[in-house]
Amino acid sequence: MSYQHYLDQRKLILTVATTGGVHGKDANPNLPEQPDEIARQVRECEKLGAAIVHVHGRDERGENDPERLQAVNDAIREECDDIVIQNTTGGQSPYENRVAGIRTDPPPEMASLDMGPFNRGQHIITEHTRHNIESLAREMKEKGVKPELEVFNNGHLNETYRLIEKDILDPPYYINVILGPGTFTIPTPENLLNMVNNLPEESHFNVLATGPHQLPLTTMGAILGGHVRVGMEDNLYYDRGEPAQSNAQLVERSVEIIERMGRDLATPDEARDILGIE
Amino acid sequence: MTCPYLEYRRSDGDQEFDHERPYCGVTEEFVSPMKADICNDRFQFDHESDCELYKDHVERLAEEPVADDD
Ligand code: SF4
């Protein structure tokens, strides 16, 4: 994907990540946690043009709970028209929690697949061993779940090539380039460009950037012919010091910018076509 | 074992929620869901080794002079 794709007005897939596993309502009370409130916000975002929703499950106290993924999936299907559900397999630590994201009934059309570990807090490294990553990828392939390959840094791009060489992934590869603090890629335009220049053939990329980097770097991703993810999982603020009122508020702003730049949003069905989801 | 400073509360005076949420008795603030894993020692996380707040608090308590009995 390239600037030429932007000039050619290729369709852009907008993903909304409403909830995540890091922040709670204590940080922003507008962040949805329970299945019904997540589904209502997803519906608003779908109406604005989001084609994919990235999903995490929380228990009643706001803590991560992969068993809640089923209830969130059910509520989204009930509330929304056709949005593509992408469950997380990354947010929770042990393998049995990760794999819960692809064992819902029915399985989601997509799931995230972290390409390696990253730091959490002061002492924790997420347990993404190569063995676990390959097991998840193989089960996704068996079930027809399209992986969104989470590339938190340059090294994870090496890991992506490794999986491609081992023939574990099917093209087109959907790569989420993640920029932010800690062990994520340092969030600068130069680094985004560098990541994009290093992508494998036959890939589509999506840009995820945290906090104040969400708006500028996703906009840059759109100019580079990529796709965009926004939402309160990655950014709790609408502006400096101004907490986001909802996921829809963040989605609406991105949609306006993307459309003004002359790119059309992909519908959920067009996103399925672009990504080879059957 | 869950951290002895972890509580579940609906309100801290400033914020009020529909359900109880994890609350740290050391900082007297609600904690994020990510931190709640540590507080609950889930996934082999251990508050005694993994939480700086707990360690600092316990060290400070140990340094405080013991009150006289008189
Ligand atoms: S933040 Fe640390 S000290 Fe506070 S409850 Fe959690 S583990 Fe205990």
Coordinates of C-alpha atoms and ligand atoms in Angstrom, one line a residue:
Chain A
M1 CA 0.0 0.0 0.0
S2 CA 1.3 3.4 -0.8
Y3 CA 0.5 7.1 -1.4
Q4 CA -0.6 6.0 -4.9
H5 CA -3.4 4.0 -3.2
Y6 CA -4.5 7.3 -1.5
L7 CA -4.5 9.1 -4.9
D8 CA -6.4 6.2 -6.3
Q9 CA -9.0 6.6 -3.6
R10 CA -8.8 3.1 -2.5
K11 CA -11.4 2.3 0.2
L12 CA -10.3 2.8 3.8
I13 CA -11.3 0.3 6.5
L14 CA -12.1 2.1 9.8
T15 CA -11.9 0.0 13.0
V16 CA -13.2 1.2 16.3
A17 CA -11.6 -0.1 19.5
T18 CA -14.2 0.9 22.1
T19 CA -13.0 -0.6 25.4
G20 CA -9.6 -2.3 25.6
G21 CA -8.1 -3.9 28.6
V22 CA -6.0 -1.2 30.2
H23 CA -8.2 1.7 31.3
G24 CA -11.4 1.7 33.3
K25 CA -14.3 4.1 34.0
D26 CA -12.1 5.5 36.7
A27 CA -10.0 7.1 33.9
N28 CA -13.0 8.1 31.7
P29 CA -16.5 7.3 32.8
N30 CA -17.6 7.4 29.1
L31 CA -15.5 4.3 28.3
P32 CA -18.0 1.4 27.8
E33 CA -17.4 -1.8 29.7
Q34 CA -20.6 -3.8 29.9
P35 CA -21.9 -5.7 26.9
D36 CA -25.0 -3.5 26.3
E37 CA -23.2 -0.3 26.6
I38 CA -20.3 -1.5 24.4
A39 CA -22.9 -2.6 21.8
R40 CA -24.7 0.7 21.9
Q41 CA -21.5 2.6 21.3
V42 CA -20.5 0.2 18.5
R43 CA -23.8 0.8 16.8
E44 CA -23.2 4.5 16.8
C45 CA -19.8 4.0 15.3
E46 CA -21.1 1.6 12.7
K47 CA -23.7 4.2 11.6
L48 CA -20.8 6.7 11.2
G49 CA -18.8 4.3 9.0
A50 CA -16.8 1.9 11.2
A51 CA -16.5 -1.5 9.4
I52 CA -14.7 -3.5 12.2
V53 CA -15.0 -3.5 15.9
H54 CA -12.1 -4.7 18.1
V55 CA -13.6 -6.3 21.2
H56 CA -12.5 -6.9 24.8
G57 CA -14.6 -8.4 27.6
R58 CA -14.9 -7.0 31.1
D59 CA -16.6 -8.2 34.3
E60 CA -19.1 -6.1 36.2
R61 CA -16.2 -4.5 38.2
G62 CA -14.5 -3.4 35.0
E63 CA -11.7 -6.1 35.1
N64 CA -10.6 -8.1 32.1
D65 CA -12.7 -11.2 31.6
P66 CA -12.4 -13.2 28.4
E67 CA -15.6 -15.1 29.4
R68 CA -17.5 -11.9 28.8
L69 CA -16.4 -11.9 25.1
Q70 CA -19.4 -14.1 24.2
A71 CA -21.9 -11.7 25.8
V72 CA -20.3 -8.7 24.1
N73 CA -20.3 -10.5 20.7
D74 CA -24.0 -11.4 21.2
A75 CA -24.9 -7.9 22.2
I76 CA -23.1 -6.4 19.2
R77 CA -24.8 -8.8 16.8
E78 CA -28.2 -7.9 18.3
E79 CA -27.6 -4.2 18.2
C80 CA -25.6 -3.7 14.9
D81 CA -26.3 -4.4 11.3
D82 CA -23.3 -6.0 9.9
I83 CA -20.1 -4.8 11.5
V84 CA -17.2 -7.2 11.5
I85 CA -16.3 -8.5 15.0
Q86 CA -12.7 -8.7 15.8
N87 CA -12.0 -10.3 19.3
T88 CA -8.9 -9.8 21.2
T89 CA -6.5 -12.7 21.8
G90 CA -3.9 -10.4 23.3
G91 CA -5.3 -8.6 26.3
Q92 CA -5.2 -11.5 28.8
S93 CA -2.1 -13.2 29.9
P94 CA -2.4 -17.0 30.0
Y95 CA -2.9 -18.9 26.8
E96 CA -6.3 -20.3 27.8
N97 CA -7.5 -16.7 28.2
R98 CA -6.0 -15.6 24.9
V99 CA -7.6 -18.4 22.9
A100 CA -11.0 -17.7 24.3
G101 CA -11.3 -14.9 21.7
I102 CA -11.5 -17.4 18.9
R103 CA -13.7 -19.9 20.7
T104 CA -16.8 -17.9 21.0
D105 CA -19.9 -19.4 19.3
P106 CA -19.9 -18.5 16.4
P107 CA -16.2 -17.7 16.2
P108 CA -15.5 -14.0 15.3
E109 CA -14.7 -13.2 11.7
M110 CA -11.5 -11.6 12.9
A111 CA -9.2 -11.7 15.9
S112 CA -6.1 -9.8 16.9
L113 CA -2.8 -11.8 17.0
D114 CA 0.1 -10.2 18.9
M115 CA 3.4 -10.8 17.0
G116 CA 5.4 -10.8 20.3
P117 CA 5.6 -9.7 23.9
F118 CA 5.6 -6.2 25.2
N119 CA 6.0 -4.7 28.6
R120 CA 3.1 -4.0 30.9
G121 CA 3.6 -1.9 34.0
Q122 CA 6.9 -2.3 35.9
H123 CA 7.5 -6.0 36.0
I124 CA 5.3 -7.7 33.4
I125 CA 6.1 -8.9 30.0
T126 CA 3.1 -10.3 28.1
E127 CA 3.6 -14.0 27.6
H128 CA 3.5 -14.2 23.8
T129 CA 5.8 -17.1 23.1
R130 CA 6.4 -18.1 19.5
H131 CA 4.7 -21.4 20.3
N132 CA 1.6 -19.7 21.5
I133 CA 1.5 -17.3 18.6
E134 CA 1.8 -20.1 16.1
S135 CA -0.9 -22.2 17.9
L136 CA -3.3 -19.2 17.8
A137 CA -2.5 -18.5 14.1
R138 CA -3.1 -22.2 13.2
E139 CA -6.4 -22.3 15.0
M140 CA -7.5 -19.1 13.4
K141 CA -6.6 -20.6 10.0
E142 CA -8.6 -23.7 10.7
K143 CA -11.6 -21.7 11.8
G144 CA -11.5 -19.1 9.0
V145 CA -10.8 -16.3 11.5
K146 CA -8.8 -13.5 9.8
P147 CA -5.9 -12.4 12.0
E148 CA -5.1 -8.7 12.5
L149 CA -1.4 -9.0 13.1
E150 CA -0.4 -6.7 16.0
V151 CA 3.0 -5.3 15.2
F152 CA 4.1 -3.3 18.3
N153 CA 7.6 -2.6 17.0
N154 CA 10.1 -3.4 14.3
G155 CA 11.0 -6.8 15.8
H156 CA 7.4 -7.9 15.5
L157 CA 7.7 -7.2 11.8
N158 CA 10.5 -9.7 11.6
E159 CA 8.2 -12.2 13.4
T160 CA 5.5 -11.5 10.8
Y161 CA 7.9 -12.4 8.0
R162 CA 8.8 -15.6 10.0
L163 CA 5.2 -16.7 10.1
I164 CA 4.7 -15.9 6.4
E165 CA 7.8 -18.0 5.6
K166 CA 6.5 -20.9 7.7
D167 CA 3.3 -20.6 5.6
I168 CA 1.1 -20.2 8.7
L169 CA -0.6 -17.0 7.4
D170 CA -2.8 -16.5 4.4
P171 CA -2.5 -13.3 2.2
P172 CA -3.5 -10.6 2.2
Y173 CA -1.8 -10.0 5.5
Y174 CA -3.6 -7.4 7.7
I175 CA -0.9 -5.7 9.7
N176 CA -1.7 -3.3 12.5
V177 CA 1.2 -0.9 13.0
I178 CA 1.2 0.2 16.6
L179 CA 2.9 3.4 17.8
G180 CA 3.0 4.6 21.3
P181 CA 5.0 4.5 24.6
G182 CA 7.1 1.7 26.2
T183 CA 7.9 -1.2 23.8
F184 CA 5.7 0.1 21.1
T185 CA 7.2 1.9 18.0
I186 CA 8.3 5.4 19.0
P187 CA 5.4 7.5 17.7
T188 CA 6.8 9.7 15.0
P189 CA 5.8 10.2 11.3
E190 CA 9.3 9.0 10.3
N191 CA 8.9 5.8 12.2
L192 CA 5.5 5.2 10.7
L193 CA 7.0 5.7 7.2
N194 CA 9.8 3.3 8.0
M195 CA 7.4 0.6 9.2
V196 CA 5.3 1.0 6.1
N197 CA 8.3 0.8 3.9
N198 CA 9.2 -2.5 5.6
L199 CA 5.9 -4.2 5.2
P200 CA 5.7 -7.6 3.4
E201 CA 4.3 -7.9 -0.1
E202 CA 0.6 -8.6 -0.2
S203 CA -0.2 -6.8 3.0
H204 CA -2.7 -4.1 4.1
F205 CA -1.8 -2.0 7.0
N206 CA -3.8 -0.3 9.7
V207 CA -2.5 2.5 12.0
L208 CA -3.0 2.4 15.7
A209 CA -1.4 5.3 17.7
T210 CA -2.1 6.0 21.4
G211 CA -3.1 9.1 23.1
P212 CA -2.3 12.4 21.4
H213 CA -0.7 10.5 18.5
Q214 CA -4.0 8.9 17.5
L215 CA -5.2 11.7 15.3
P216 CA -2.1 12.8 13.5
L217 CA -0.6 9.4 12.9
T218 CA -3.9 7.7 11.8
T219 CA -4.4 10.7 9.4
M220 CA -0.9 10.1 8.0
G221 CA -1.7 6.4 7.7
A222 CA -4.7 7.3 5.6
I223 CA -2.5 9.5 3.3
L224 CA -0.1 6.5 2.9
G225 CA -3.0 4.4 1.6
G226 CA -3.5 2.5 4.9
H227 CA -6.4 1.8 7.1
V228 CA -7.3 3.4 10.4
R229 CA -8.2 2.4 14.0
V230 CA -9.5 4.9 16.5
G231 CA -11.4 4.7 19.8
M232 CA -11.2 4.9 23.5
E233 CA -9.1 1.8 23.9
D234 CA -6.2 3.7 22.5
N235 CA -7.1 7.3 23.4
L236 CA -9.3 8.6 26.2
Y237 CA -9.2 12.3 25.1
Y238 CA -10.8 14.2 22.4
D239 CA -8.4 17.1 22.8
R240 CA -5.7 18.1 25.3
G241 CA -7.3 17.9 28.7
E242 CA -10.7 17.2 27.2
P243 CA -12.0 13.7 27.9
A244 CA -13.7 12.0 25.0
Q245 CA -17.5 11.9 25.3
S246 CA -17.9 8.6 23.5
N247 CA -16.2 6.4 20.9
A248 CA -18.5 7.9 18.3
Q249 CA -17.0 11.4 18.9
L250 CA -13.6 10.1 18.0
V251 CA -14.9 8.1 15.0
E252 CA -16.9 11.0 13.7
R253 CA -13.8 13.3 13.7
S254 CA -11.7 10.7 11.8
V255 CA -14.5 10.0 9.3
E256 CA -14.8 13.7 8.6
I257 CA -11.0 14.0 7.9
I258 CA -10.8 10.9 5.9
E259 CA -13.8 11.9 3.7
R260 CA -12.4 15.4 3.2
M261 CA -9.2 13.9 2.1
G262 CA -11.1 12.2 -0.7
R263 CA -11.1 8.6 0.6
D264 CA -14.2 6.6 0.9
L265 CA -14.9 4.3 3.8
A266 CA -15.3 0.6 3.2
T267 CA -18.6 -0.9 4.3
P268 CA -18.3 -4.1 6.4
D269 CA -18.8 -6.2 3.2
E270 CA -16.2 -4.2 1.3
A271 CA -13.8 -4.7 4.2
R272 CA -14.5 -8.5 4.0
D273 CA -13.6 -8.4 0.3
I274 CA -10.4 -6.3 0.8
L275 CA -9.2 -8.6 3.6
G276 CA -10.3 -11.9 2.0
I277 CA -12.8 -12.8 4.8
E278 CA -15.2 -15.4 3.5
Chain B
M1 CA -2.9 -14.0 47.6
T2 CA -4.8 -10.7 46.9
C3 CA -3.0 -7.6 48.1
P4 CA -4.3 -6.6 51.6
Y5 CA -4.7 -3.0 50.4
L6 CA -7.1 -3.9 47.7
E7 CA -10.7 -3.0 48.3
Y8 CA -13.8 -2.9 46.2
R9 CA -15.9 0.3 46.4
R10 CA -18.6 2.1 44.5
S11 CA -17.5 5.6 45.5
D12 CA -14.4 7.5 46.7
G13 CA -16.3 10.7 47.4
D14 CA -15.4 12.2 44.0
Q15 CA -16.4 9.4 41.7
E16 CA -19.4 7.2 41.9
F17 CA -20.1 4.0 39.9
D18 CA -22.9 1.5 39.4
H19 CA -20.8 -1.4 40.5
E20 CA -18.0 -1.8 42.9
R21 CA -14.6 -1.2 41.4
P22 CA -11.0 -2.1 42.5
Y23 CA -9.6 0.5 44.9
C24 CA -6.1 0.8 46.3
G25 CA -6.0 1.6 50.0
V26 CA -2.4 2.9 49.7
T27 CA -3.0 5.6 47.1
E28 CA -6.7 5.9 48.0
E29 CA -7.7 5.8 44.3
F30 CA -9.5 3.4 42.0
V31 CA -7.0 1.3 40.1
S32 CA -7.2 0.4 36.4
P33 CA -8.3 -3.0 35.3
M34 CA -4.7 -3.7 34.2
K35 CA -3.4 -2.9 37.7
A36 CA -6.2 -4.9 39.3
D37 CA -4.6 -8.0 37.9
I38 CA -1.5 -7.3 40.0
C39 CA -3.6 -6.4 43.1
N40 CA -5.3 -9.8 42.7
D41 CA -2.1 -11.6 42.0
R42 CA -3.6 -13.1 38.8
F43 CA -1.5 -14.8 36.1
Q44 CA 1.4 -15.3 38.5
F45 CA 1.7 -11.6 39.1
D46 CA 2.6 -10.9 42.7
H47 CA 1.8 -7.7 44.5
E48 CA 4.7 -8.1 46.8
S49 CA 7.2 -8.2 44.0
D50 CA 5.3 -6.5 41.2
C51 CA 3.8 -3.5 42.8
E52 CA 6.0 -0.5 43.6
L53 CA 3.3 1.1 45.6
Y54 CA 3.0 -1.9 47.9
K55 CA 6.7 -2.2 48.4
D56 CA 7.2 1.5 49.1
H57 CA 4.3 1.5 51.6
V58 CA 5.6 -1.6 53.5
E59 CA 9.1 0.0 53.6
R60 CA 7.8 3.2 55.0
L61 CA 5.8 1.4 57.6
A62 CA 8.9 -0.5 58.7
E63 CA 10.8 2.8 59.0
E64 CA 8.2 4.5 61.1
P65 CA 9.2 4.7 64.8
V66 CA 7.3 2.4 67.1
A67 CA 5.1 4.3 69.6
D68 CA 6.0 4.1 73.3
D69 CA 3.6 2.3 75.5
D70 CA 3.6 4.9 78.2
Ligands
SF4_1 S1 -2.0 -0.9 43.7 FE1 -0.4 -2.1 44.8 S2 -0.7 -1.5 46.9 FE2 -2.5 -0.8 45.9 S3 -4.0 -2.5 46.1 FE3 -2.9 -2.9 44.2 S4 -1.2 -4.2 44.7 FE4 -2.0 -3.3 46.6

